[in-house]
PDB file of C-alpha atoms in Angstrom:
ATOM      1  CA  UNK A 181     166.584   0.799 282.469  1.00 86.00           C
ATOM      2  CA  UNK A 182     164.136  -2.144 281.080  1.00 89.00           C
ATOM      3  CA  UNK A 183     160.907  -0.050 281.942  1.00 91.00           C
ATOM      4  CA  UNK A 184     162.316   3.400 281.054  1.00 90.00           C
ATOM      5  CA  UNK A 185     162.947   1.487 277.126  1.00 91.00           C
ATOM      6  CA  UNK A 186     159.606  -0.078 277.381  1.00 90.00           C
ATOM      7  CA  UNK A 187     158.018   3.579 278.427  1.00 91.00           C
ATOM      8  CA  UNK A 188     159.814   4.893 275.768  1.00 91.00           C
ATOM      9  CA  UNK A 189     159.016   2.395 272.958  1.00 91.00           C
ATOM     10  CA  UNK A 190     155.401   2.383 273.619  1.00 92.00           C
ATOM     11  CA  UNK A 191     154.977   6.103 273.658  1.00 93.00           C
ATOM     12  CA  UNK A 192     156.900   5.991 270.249  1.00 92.00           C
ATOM     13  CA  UNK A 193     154.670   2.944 269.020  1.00 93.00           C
ATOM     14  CA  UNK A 194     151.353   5.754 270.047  1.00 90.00           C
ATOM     15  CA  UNK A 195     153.054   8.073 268.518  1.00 93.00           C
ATOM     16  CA  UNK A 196     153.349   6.565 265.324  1.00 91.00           C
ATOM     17  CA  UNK A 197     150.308   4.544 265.442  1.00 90.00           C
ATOM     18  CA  UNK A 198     148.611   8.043 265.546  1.00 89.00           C
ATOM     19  CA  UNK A 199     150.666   9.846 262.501  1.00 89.00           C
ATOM     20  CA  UNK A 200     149.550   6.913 260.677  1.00 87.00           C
ATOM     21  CA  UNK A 201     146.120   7.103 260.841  1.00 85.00           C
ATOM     22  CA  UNK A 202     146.819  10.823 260.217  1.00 86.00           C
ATOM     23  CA  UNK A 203     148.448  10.334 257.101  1.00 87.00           C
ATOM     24  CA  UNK A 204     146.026   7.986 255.699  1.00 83.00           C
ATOM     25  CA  UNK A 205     143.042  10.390 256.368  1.00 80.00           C
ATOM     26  CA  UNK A 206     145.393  13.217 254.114  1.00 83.00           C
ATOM     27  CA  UNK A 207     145.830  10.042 251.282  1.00 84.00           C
ATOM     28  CA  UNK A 208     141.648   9.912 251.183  1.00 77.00           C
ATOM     29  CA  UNK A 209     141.212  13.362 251.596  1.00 76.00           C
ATOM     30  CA  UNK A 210     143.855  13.643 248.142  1.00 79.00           C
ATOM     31  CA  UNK A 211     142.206  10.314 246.227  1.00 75.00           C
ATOM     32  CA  UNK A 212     138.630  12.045 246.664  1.00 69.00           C
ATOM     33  CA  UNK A 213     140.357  15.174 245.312  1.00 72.00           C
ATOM     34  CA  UNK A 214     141.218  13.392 242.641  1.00 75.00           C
ATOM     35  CA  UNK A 215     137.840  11.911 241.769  1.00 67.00           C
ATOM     36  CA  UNK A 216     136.606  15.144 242.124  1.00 65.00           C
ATOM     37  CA  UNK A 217     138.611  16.656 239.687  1.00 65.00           C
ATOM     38  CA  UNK A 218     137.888  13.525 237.528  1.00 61.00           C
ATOM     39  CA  UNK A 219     133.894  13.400 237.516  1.00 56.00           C
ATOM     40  CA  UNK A 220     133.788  16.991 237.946  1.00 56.00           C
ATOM     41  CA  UNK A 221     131.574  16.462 241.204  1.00 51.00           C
ATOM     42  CA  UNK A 222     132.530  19.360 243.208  1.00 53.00           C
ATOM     43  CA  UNK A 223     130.898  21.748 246.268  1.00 46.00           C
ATOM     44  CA  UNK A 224     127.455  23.263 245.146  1.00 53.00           C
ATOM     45  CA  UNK A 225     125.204  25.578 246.659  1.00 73.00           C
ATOM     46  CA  UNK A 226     125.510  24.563 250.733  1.00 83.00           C
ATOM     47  CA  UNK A 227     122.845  26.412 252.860  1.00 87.00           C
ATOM     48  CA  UNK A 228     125.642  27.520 255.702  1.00 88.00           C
ATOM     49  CA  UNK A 229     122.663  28.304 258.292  1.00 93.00           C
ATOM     50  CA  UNK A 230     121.108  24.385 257.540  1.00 94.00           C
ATOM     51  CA  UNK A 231     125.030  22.749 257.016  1.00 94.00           C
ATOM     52  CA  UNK A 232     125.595  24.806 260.954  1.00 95.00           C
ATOM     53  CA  UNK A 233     122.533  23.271 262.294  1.00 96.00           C
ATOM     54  CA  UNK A 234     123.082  19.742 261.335  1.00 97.00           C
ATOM     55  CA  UNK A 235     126.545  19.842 261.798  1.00 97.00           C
ATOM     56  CA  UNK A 236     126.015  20.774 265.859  1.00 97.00           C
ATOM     57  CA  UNK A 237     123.174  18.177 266.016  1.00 98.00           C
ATOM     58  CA  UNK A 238     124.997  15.137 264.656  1.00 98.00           C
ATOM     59  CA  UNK A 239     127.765  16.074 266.864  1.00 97.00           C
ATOM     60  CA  UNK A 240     126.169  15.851 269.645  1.00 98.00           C
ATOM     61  CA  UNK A 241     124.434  12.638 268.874  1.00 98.00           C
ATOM     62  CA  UNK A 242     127.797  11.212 268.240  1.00 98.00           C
ATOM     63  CA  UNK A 243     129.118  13.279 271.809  1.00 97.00           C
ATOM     64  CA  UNK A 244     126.376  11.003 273.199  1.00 97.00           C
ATOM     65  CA  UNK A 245     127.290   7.962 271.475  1.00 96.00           C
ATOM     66  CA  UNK A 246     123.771   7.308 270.395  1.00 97.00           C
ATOM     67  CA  UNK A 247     122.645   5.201 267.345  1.00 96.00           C
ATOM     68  CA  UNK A 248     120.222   7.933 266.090  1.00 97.00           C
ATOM     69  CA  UNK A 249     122.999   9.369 264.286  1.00 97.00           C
ATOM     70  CA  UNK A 250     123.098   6.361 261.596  1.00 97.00           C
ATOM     71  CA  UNK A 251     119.507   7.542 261.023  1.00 97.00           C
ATOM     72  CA  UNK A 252     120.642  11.125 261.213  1.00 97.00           C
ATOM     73  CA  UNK A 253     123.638  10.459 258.596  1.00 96.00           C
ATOM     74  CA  UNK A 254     121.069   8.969 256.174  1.00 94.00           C
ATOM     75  CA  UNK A 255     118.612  12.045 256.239  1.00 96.00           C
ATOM     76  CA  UNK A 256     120.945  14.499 255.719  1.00 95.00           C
ATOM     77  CA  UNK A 257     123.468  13.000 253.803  1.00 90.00           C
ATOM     78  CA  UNK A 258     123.006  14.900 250.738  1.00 88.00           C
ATOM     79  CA  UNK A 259     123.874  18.147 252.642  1.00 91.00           C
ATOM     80  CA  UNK A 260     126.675  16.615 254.259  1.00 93.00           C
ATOM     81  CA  UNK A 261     127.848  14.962 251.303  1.00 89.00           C
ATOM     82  CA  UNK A 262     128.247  18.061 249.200  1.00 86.00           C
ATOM     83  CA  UNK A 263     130.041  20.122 252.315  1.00 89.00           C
ATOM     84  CA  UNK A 264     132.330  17.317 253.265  1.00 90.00           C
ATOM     85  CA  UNK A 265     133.021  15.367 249.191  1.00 85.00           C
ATOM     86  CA  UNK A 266     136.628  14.514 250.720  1.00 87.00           C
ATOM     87  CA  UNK A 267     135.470  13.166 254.526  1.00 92.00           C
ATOM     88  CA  UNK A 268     132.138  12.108 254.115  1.00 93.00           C
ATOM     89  CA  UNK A 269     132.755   8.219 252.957  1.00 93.00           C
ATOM     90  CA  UNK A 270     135.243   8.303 256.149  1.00 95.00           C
ATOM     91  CA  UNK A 271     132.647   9.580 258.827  1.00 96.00           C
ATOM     92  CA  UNK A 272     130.221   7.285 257.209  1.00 96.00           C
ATOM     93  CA  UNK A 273     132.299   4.213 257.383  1.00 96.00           C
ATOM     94  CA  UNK A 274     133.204   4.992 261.094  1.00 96.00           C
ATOM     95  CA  UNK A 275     129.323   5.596 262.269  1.00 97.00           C
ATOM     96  CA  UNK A 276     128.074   2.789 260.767  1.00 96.00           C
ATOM     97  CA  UNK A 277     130.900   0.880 262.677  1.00 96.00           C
ATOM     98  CA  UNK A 278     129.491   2.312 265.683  1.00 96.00           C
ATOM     99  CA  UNK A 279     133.225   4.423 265.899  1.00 96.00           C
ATOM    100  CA  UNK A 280     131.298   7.488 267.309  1.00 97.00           C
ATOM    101  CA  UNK A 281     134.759   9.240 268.542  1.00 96.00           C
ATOM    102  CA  UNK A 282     136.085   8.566 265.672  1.00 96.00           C
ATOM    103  CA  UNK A 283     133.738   9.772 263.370  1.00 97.00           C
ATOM    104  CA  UNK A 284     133.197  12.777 265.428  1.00 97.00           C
ATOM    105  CA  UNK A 285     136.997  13.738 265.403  1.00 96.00           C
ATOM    106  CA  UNK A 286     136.629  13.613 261.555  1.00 96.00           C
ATOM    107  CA  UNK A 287     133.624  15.668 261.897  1.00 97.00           C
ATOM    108  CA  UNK A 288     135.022  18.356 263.898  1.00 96.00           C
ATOM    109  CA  UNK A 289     137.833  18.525 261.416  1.00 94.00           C
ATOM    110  CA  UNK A 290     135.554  18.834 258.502  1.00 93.00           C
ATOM    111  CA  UNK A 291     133.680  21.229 259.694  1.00 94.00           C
ATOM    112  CA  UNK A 292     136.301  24.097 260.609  1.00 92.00           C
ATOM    113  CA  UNK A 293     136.257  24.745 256.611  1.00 87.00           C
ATOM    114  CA  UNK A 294     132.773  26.082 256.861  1.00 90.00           C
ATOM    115  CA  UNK A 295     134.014  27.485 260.120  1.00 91.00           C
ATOM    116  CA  UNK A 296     131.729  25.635 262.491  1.00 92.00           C
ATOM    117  CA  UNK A 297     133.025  24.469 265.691  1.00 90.00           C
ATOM    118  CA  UNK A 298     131.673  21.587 267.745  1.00 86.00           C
TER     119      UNK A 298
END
């Protein structure tokens, strides 16, 4: 009975460690809403064909877990910056923390809007 609790509170512990991290993605994806509306920075003109093409690259840099995508990040960041206002400090943050997965799960999310799948 001792290891079927202990199975059960660390599954809910995962669980909720998870919707947490969830939730406070949705809380900066709002706040950068919020600026936006403030400083009237909003999406310009995004080249779909270029946004595709470096989308798929720096995903597969990050797949790969390779440190060219810091340098990648920086070259293109005004493209990415202007596709992704809401996610782009968070993918920043987490590749120059070396969190490739992590900023490759935000990617993947961010990227459905312009309907690119990696």
């Amino acid at each position: 009975a001792r290891v079927k609790n202990h199975l059960a509170l660390k599954l809910a512990t995962d669980i909720l460690r998870e919707k947490n991290y969830i939730l406070g993605r949705e809380v900066e994806k709002c706040t950068q809403e919020i600026i936006g509306i403030k400083t009237g920075v909003f999406v310009h003109e995004i080249d779909a064909t270029e946004l595709n093409t470096v989308v798929l690259q720096l995903a597969k840099l990050l797949e790969d877990d390779d440190a060219d995508s810091i340098d990648y990040l920086e070259q293109h960041n005004q493209l990415l910056h202007g596709a992704f206002q809401v996610e782009y400090s968070s993918m920043e943050k987490e590749i120059h923390n070396f969190n490739f997965a992590n900023a490759l799960a935000i990617l993947k999310d961010a990227a459905t809007q312009w309907q690119i799948f990696c």
